[in-house]
mmCIF file of C-alpha atoms in Angstrom:
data_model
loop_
_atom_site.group_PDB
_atom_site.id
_atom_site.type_symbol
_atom_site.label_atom_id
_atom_site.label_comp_id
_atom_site.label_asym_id
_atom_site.label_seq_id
_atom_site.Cartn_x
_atom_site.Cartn_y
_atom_site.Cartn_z
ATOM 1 C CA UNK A 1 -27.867 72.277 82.556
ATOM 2 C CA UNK A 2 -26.188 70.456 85.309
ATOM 3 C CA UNK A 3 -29.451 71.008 87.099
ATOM 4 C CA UNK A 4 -31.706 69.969 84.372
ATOM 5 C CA UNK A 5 -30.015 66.715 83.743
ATOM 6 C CA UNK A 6 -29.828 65.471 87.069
ATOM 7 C CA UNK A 7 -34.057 66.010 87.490
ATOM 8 C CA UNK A 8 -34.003 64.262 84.128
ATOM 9 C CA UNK A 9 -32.033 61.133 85.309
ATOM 10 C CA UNK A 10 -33.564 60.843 88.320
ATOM 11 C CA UNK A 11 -37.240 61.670 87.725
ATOM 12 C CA UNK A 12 -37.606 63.501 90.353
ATOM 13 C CA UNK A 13 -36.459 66.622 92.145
ATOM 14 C CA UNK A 14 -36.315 66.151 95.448
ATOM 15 C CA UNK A 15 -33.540 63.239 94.503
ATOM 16 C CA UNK A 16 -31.668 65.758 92.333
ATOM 17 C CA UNK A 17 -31.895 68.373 94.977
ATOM 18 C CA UNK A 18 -30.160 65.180 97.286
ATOM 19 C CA UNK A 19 -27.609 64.306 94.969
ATOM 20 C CA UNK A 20 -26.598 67.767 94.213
ATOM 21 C CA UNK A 21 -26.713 68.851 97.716
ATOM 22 C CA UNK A 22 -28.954 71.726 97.180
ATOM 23 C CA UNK A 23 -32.468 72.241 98.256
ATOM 24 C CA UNK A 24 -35.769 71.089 96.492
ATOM 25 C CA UNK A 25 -36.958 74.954 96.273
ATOM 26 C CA UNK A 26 -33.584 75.899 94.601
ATOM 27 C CA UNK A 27 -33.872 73.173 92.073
ATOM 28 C CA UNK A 28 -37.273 74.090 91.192
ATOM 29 C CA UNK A 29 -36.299 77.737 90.547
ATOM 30 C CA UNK A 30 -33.256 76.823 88.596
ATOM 31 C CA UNK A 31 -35.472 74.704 85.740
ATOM 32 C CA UNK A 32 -38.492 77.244 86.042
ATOM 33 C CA UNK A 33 -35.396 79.675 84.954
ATOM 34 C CA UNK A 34 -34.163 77.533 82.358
ATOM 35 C CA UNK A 35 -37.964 77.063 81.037
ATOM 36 C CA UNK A 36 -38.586 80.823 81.108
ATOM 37 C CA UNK A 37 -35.242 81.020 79.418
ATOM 38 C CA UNK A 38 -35.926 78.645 76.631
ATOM 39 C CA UNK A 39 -39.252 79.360 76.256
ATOM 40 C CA UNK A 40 -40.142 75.790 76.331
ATOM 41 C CA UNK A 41 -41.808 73.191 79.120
ATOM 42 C CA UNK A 42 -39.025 70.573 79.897
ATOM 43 C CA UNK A 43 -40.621 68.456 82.374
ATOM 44 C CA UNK A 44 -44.397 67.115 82.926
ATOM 45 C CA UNK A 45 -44.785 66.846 86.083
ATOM 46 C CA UNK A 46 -48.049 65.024 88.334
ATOM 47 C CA UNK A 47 -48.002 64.379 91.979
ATOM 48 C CA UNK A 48 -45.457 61.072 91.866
ATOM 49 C CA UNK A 49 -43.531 61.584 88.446
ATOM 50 C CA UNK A 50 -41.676 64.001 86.468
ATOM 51 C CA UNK A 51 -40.608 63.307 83.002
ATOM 52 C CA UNK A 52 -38.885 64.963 80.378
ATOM 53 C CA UNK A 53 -41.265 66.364 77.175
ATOM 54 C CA UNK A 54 -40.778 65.445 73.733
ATOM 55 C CA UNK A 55 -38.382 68.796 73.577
ATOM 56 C CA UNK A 56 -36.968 67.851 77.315
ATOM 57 C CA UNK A 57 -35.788 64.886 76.045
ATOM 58 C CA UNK A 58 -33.740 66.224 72.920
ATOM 59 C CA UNK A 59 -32.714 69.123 75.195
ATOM 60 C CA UNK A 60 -31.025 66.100 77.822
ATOM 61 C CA UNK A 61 -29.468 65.098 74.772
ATOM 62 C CA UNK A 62 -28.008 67.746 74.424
ATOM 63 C CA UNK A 63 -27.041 69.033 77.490
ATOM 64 C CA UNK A 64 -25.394 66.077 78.316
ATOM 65 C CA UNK A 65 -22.651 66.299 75.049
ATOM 66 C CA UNK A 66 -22.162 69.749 76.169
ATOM 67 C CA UNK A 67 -21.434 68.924 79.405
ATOM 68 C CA UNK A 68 -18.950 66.212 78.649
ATOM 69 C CA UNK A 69 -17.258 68.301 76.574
ATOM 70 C CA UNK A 70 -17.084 70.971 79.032
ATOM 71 C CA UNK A 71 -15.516 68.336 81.544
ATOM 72 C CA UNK A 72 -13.334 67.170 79.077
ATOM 73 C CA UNK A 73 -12.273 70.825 78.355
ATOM 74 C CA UNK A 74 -11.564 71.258 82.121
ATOM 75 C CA UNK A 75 -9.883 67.883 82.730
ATOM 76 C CA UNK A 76 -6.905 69.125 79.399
ATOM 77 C CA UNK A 77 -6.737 72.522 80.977
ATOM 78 C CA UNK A 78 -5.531 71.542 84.015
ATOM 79 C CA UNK A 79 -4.029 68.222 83.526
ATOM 80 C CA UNK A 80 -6.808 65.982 85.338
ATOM 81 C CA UNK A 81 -6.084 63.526 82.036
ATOM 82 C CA UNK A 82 -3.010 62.526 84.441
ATOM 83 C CA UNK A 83 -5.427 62.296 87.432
ATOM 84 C CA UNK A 84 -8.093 60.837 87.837
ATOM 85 C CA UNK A 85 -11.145 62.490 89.737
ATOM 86 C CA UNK A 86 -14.643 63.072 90.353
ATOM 87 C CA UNK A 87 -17.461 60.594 90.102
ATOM 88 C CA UNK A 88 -17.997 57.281 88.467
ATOM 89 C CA UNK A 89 -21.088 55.453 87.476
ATOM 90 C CA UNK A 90 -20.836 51.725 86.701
ATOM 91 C CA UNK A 91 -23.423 49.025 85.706
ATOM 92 C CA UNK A 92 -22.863 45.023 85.302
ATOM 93 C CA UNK A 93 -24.755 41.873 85.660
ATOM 94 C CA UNK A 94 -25.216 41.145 89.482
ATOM 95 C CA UNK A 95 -23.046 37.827 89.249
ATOM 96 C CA UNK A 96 -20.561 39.447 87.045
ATOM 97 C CA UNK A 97 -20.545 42.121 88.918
ATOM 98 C CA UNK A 98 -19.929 40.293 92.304
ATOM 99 C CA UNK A 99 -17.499 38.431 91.206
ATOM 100 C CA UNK A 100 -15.271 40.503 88.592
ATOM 101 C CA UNK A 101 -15.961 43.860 88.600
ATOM 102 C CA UNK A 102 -16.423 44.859 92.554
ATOM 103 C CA UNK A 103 -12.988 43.843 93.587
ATOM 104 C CA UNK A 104 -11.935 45.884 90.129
ATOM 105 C CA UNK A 105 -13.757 48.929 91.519
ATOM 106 C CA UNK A 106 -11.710 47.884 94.847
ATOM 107 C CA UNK A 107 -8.789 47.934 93.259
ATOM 108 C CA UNK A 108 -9.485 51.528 91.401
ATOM 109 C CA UNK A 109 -10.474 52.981 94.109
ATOM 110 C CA UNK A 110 -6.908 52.097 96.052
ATOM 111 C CA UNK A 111 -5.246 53.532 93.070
ATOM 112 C CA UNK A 112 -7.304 56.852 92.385
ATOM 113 C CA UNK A 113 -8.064 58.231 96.178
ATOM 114 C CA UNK A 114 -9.504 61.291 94.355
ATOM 115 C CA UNK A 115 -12.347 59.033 92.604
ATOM 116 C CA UNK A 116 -15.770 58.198 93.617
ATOM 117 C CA UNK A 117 -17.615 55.043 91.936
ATOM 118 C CA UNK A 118 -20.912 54.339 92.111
ATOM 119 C CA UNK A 119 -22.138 50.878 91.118
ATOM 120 C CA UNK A 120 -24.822 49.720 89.844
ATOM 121 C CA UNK A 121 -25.646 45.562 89.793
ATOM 122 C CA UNK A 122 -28.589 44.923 87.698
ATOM 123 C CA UNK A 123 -29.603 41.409 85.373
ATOM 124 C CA UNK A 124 -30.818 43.886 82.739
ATOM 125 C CA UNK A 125 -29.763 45.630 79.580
ATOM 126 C CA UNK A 126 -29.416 49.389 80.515
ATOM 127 C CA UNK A 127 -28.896 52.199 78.666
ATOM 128 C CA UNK A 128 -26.193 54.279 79.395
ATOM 129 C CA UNK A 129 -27.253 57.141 78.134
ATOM 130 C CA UNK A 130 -30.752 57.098 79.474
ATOM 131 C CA UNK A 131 -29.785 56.210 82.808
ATOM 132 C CA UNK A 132 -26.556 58.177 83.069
ATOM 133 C CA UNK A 133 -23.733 55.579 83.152
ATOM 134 C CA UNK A 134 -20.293 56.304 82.286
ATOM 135 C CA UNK A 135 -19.562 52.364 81.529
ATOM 136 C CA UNK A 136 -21.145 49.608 81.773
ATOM 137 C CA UNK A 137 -20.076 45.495 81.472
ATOM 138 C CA UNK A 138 -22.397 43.869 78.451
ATOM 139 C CA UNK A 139 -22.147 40.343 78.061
ATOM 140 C CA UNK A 140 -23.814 39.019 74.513
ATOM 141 C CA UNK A 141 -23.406 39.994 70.814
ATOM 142 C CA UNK A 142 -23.934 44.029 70.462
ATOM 143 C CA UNK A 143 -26.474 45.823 68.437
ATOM 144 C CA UNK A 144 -25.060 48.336 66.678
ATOM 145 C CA UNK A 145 -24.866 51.451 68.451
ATOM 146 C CA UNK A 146 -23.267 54.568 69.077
ATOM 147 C CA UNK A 147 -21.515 53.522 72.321
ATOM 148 C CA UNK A 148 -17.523 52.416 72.388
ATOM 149 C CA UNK A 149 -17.309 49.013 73.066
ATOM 150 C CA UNK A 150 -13.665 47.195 74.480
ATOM 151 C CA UNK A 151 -13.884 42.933 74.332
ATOM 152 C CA UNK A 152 -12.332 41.420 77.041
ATOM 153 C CA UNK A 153 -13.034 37.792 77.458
ATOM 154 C CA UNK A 154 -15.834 35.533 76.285
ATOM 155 C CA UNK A 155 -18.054 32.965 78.365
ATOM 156 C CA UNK A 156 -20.580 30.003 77.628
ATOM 157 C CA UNK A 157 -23.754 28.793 78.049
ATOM 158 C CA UNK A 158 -23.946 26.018 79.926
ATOM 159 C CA UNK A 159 -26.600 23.440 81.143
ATOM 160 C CA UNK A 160 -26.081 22.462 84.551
ATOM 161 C CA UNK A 161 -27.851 20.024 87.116
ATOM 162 C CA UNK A 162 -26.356 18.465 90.410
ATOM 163 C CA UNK A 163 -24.816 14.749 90.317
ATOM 164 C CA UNK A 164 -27.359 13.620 92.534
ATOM 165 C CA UNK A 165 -30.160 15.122 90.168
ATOM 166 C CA UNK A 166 -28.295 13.355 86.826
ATOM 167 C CA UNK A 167 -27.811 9.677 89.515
ATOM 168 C CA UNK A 168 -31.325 9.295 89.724
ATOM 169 C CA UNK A 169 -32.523 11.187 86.722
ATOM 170 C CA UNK A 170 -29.917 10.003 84.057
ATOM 171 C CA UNK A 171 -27.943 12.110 81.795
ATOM 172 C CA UNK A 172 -29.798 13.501 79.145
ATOM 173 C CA UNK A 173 -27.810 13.168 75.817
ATOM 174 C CA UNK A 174 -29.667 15.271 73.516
ATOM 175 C CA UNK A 175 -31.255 18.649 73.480
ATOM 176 C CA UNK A 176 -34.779 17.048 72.977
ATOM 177 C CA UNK A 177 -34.648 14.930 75.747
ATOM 178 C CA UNK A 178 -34.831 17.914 78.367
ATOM 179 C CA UNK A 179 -38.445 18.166 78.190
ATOM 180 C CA UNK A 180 -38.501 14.689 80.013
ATOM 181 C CA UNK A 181 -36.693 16.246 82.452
ATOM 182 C CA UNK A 182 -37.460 19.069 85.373
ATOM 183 C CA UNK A 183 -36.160 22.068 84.535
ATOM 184 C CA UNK A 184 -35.389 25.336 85.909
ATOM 185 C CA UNK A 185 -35.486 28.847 84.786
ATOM 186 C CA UNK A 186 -34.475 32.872 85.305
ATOM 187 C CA UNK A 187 -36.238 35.326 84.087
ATOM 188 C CA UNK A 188 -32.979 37.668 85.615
ATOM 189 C CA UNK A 189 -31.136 36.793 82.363
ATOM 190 C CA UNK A 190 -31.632 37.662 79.102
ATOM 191 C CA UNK A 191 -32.112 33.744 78.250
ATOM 192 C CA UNK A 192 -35.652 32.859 76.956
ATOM 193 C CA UNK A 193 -37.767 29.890 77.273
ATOM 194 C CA UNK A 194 -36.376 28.600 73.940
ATOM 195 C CA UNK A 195 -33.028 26.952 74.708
ATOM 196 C CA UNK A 196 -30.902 26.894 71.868
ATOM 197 C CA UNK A 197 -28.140 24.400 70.784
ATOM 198 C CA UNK A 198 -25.814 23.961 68.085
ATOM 199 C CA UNK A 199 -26.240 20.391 66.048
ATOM 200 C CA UNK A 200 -23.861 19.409 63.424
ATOM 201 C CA UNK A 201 -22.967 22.834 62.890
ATOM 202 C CA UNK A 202 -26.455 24.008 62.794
ATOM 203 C CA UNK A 203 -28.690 26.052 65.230
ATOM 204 C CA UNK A 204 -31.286 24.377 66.631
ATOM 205 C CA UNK A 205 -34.184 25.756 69.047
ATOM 206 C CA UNK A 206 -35.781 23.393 72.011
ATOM 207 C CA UNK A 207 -39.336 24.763 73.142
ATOM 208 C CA UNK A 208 -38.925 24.220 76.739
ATOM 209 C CA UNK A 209 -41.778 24.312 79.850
ATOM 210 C CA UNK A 210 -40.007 24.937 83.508
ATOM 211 C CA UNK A 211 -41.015 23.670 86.580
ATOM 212 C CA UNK A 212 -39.745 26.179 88.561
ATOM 213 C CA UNK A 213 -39.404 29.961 87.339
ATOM 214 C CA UNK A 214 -37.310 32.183 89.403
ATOM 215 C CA UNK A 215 -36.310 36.097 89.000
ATOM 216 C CA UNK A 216 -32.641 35.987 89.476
ATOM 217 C CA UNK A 217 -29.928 33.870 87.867
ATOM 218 C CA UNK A 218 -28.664 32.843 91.710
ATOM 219 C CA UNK A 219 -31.759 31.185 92.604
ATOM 220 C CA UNK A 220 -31.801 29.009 89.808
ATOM 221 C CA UNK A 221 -28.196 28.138 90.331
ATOM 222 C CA UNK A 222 -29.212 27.085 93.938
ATOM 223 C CA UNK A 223 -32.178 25.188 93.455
ATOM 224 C CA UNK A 224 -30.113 23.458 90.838
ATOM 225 C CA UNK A 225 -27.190 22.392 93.635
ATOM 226 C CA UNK A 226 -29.982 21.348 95.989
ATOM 227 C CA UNK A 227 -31.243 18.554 93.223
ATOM 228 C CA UNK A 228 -34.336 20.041 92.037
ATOM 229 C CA UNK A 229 -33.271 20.037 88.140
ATOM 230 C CA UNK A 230 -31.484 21.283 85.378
ATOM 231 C CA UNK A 231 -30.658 25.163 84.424
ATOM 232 C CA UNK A 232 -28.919 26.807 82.548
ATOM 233 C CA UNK A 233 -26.182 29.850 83.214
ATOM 234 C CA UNK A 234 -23.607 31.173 81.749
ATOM 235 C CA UNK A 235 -20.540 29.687 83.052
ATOM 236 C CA UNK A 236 -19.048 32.227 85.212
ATOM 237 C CA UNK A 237 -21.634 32.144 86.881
ATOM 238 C CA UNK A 238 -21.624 28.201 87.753
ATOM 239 C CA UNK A 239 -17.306 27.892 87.527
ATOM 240 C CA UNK A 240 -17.058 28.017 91.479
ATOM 241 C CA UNK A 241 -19.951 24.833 91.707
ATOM 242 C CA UNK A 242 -18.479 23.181 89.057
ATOM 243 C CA UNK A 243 -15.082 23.168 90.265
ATOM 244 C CA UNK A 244 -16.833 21.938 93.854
ATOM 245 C CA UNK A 245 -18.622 18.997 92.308
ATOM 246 C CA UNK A 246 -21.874 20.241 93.682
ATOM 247 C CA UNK A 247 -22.688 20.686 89.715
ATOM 248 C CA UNK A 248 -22.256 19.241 86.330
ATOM 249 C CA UNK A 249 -22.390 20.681 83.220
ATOM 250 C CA UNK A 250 -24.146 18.586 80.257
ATOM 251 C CA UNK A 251 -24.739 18.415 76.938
ATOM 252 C CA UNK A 252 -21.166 19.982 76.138
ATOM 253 C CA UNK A 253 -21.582 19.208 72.594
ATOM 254 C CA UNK A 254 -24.225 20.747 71.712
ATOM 255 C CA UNK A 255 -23.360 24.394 73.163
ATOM 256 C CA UNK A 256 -23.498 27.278 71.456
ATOM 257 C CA UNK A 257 -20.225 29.853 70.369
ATOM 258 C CA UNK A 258 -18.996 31.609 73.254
ATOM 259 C CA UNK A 259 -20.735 34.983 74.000
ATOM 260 C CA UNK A 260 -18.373 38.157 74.351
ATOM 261 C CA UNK A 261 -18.039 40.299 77.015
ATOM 262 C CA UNK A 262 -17.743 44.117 76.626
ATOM 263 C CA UNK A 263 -16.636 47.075 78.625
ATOM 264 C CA UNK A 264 -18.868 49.763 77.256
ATOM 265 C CA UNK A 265 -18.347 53.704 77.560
ATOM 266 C CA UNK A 266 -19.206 56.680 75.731
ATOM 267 C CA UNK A 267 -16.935 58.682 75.129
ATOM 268 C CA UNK A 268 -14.573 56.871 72.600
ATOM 269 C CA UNK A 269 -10.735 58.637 71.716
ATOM 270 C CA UNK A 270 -11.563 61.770 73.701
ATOM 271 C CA UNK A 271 -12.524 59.602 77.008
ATOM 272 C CA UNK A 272 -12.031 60.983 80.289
ATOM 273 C CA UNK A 273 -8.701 60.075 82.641
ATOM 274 C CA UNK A 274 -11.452 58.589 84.830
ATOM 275 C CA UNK A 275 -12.842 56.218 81.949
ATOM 276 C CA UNK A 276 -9.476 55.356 80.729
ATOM 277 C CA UNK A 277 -8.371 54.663 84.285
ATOM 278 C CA UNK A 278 -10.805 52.577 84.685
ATOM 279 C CA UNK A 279 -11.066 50.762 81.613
ATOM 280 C CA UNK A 280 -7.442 50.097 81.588
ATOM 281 C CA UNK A 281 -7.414 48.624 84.762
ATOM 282 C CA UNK A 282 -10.545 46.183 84.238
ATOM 283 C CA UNK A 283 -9.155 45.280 80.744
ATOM 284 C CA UNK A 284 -6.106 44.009 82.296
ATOM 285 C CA UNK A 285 -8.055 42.037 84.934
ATOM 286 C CA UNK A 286 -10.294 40.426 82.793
ATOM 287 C CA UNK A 287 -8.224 40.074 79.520
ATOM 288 C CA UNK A 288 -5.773 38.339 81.935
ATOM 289 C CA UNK A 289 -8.823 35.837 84.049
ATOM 290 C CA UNK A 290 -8.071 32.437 82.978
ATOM 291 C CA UNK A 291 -11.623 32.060 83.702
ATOM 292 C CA UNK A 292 -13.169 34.506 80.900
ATOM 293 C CA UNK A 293 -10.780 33.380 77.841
#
């Protein structure tokens, strides 16, 4: 099973065979076994991909619950709950992740010699389950789910442009008036091209067209500093530039509610000493970051 779900995860078994530090032939055998076993084709494979079947894929389910609970069996046997080992996999938004989470995982790591973390910075919603994550750092409203899900701070959106930009520009004071202006904007966030505001207590929607378009939330923030225009961010991701004066934020007003930020895990009640660990220890950081509350 261990086999089988590591081939799954990584679509491919020569990267299984790396990570499990076997070799390629002895992975192959070990899911030909588990097929011949079953009775059932797991995996379609071509030249350049292997994916799981339709009965692959409700077998990883699987396979993955029973392994968990196998783990979890071992940890209470022999007392691991107390101390933490093994392997962690962690996702969070790149800036996020730079900035709060990494000298977390620092931090962990310092406390728990026996643990290994394995990180995972992406501007993307990903699912842990698919992708084999043991947490991972959502900021937004959830969708219901049935992940376990630990607030610890909040942040805004924020529109942003540099004083020199806003000096020779002016200061726009209402949403509608951005579309006389040059604007900026990621397609690394989950932000769309219809900026939304809150007037008078009710939501309003501003059809916007960019100048510039750019693939990661940083770049946008830069071009912003260097005068080009106005973007928008969420404002941890801006706090350091605003705090420098080499950005302003606008329209204040007219923001939205905060958005919440989420540790998210798995397992719920019956979580692993490595989970725990770990979510214990970020909870504190965050929950006590003058910057996310």
């Amino acid at each position: 099973m261990k086999v089988f779900v590591c081939v799954a995860e990584q679509n491919s078994f020569v990267a299984a065979a790396r990570l499990l530090k076997m070799s390629a032939p002895a992975v192959s055998r070990a899911i030909a076994a588990l097929e011949g076993r079953l009775g059932v084709k797991l995996f379609l494979r071509t030249t350049r991909h292997v994916r799981t079947t339709d009965a692959g894929g409700r077998y990883l389910e699987d396979c993955r619950r029973i392994l968990l609970e196998v783990e979890q069996a071992d940890e209470a046997v022999v007392g691991v709950h107390s101390d933490p080992s093994g392997q962690l996999m962690v996702t969070a938004p790149v800036l996020f992740g730079q900035k709060y989470i990494m000298p977390g995982i620092v931090q962990y790591l310092e406390e728990y010699p026996n643990m290994r973390v394995t990180a995972a910075l992406l501007d993307r919603v990903v699912n842990l389950m698919d992708e084999g994550f043991d947490i991972g750092v959502r900021i937004g409203n959830l969708p219901d789910s049935t992940l376990h899900a630990k607030k610890v701070g909040s942040v805004r959106q924020v529109l942003v442009a540099s004083p020199e930009y806003l000096g020779k520009n002016g200061v726009p004071k209402s949403p509608h008036e951005l579309q006389q202006h040059c604007l900026i904007s990621s397609v690394g966030s989950s932000l769309t091209h219809d900026w939304n505001f809150l007037d008078q207590g009710k939501r309003q929607g501003v059809s916007i067209s960019p100048k510039l378009v750019v693939n990661t939330n940083q770049a946008a923030i830069d071009a912003a500093v260097s005068g080009f225009g106005i973007t928008r961010a969420l404002s941890y991701q801006v706090i350091d530039e605003i705090s420098a004066g080499t950005l302003a934020a606008i329209l204040i007003p007219y923001e939205l509610p905060p958005l919440p930020i989420h540790l998210l895990h798995r397992e719920g009640i019956q979580a692993s000493a490595k989970v725990r660990s770990f979510i214990d220890l970020m909870t504190k950081r965050l929950i006590g970051d003058a910057q996310l509350n």
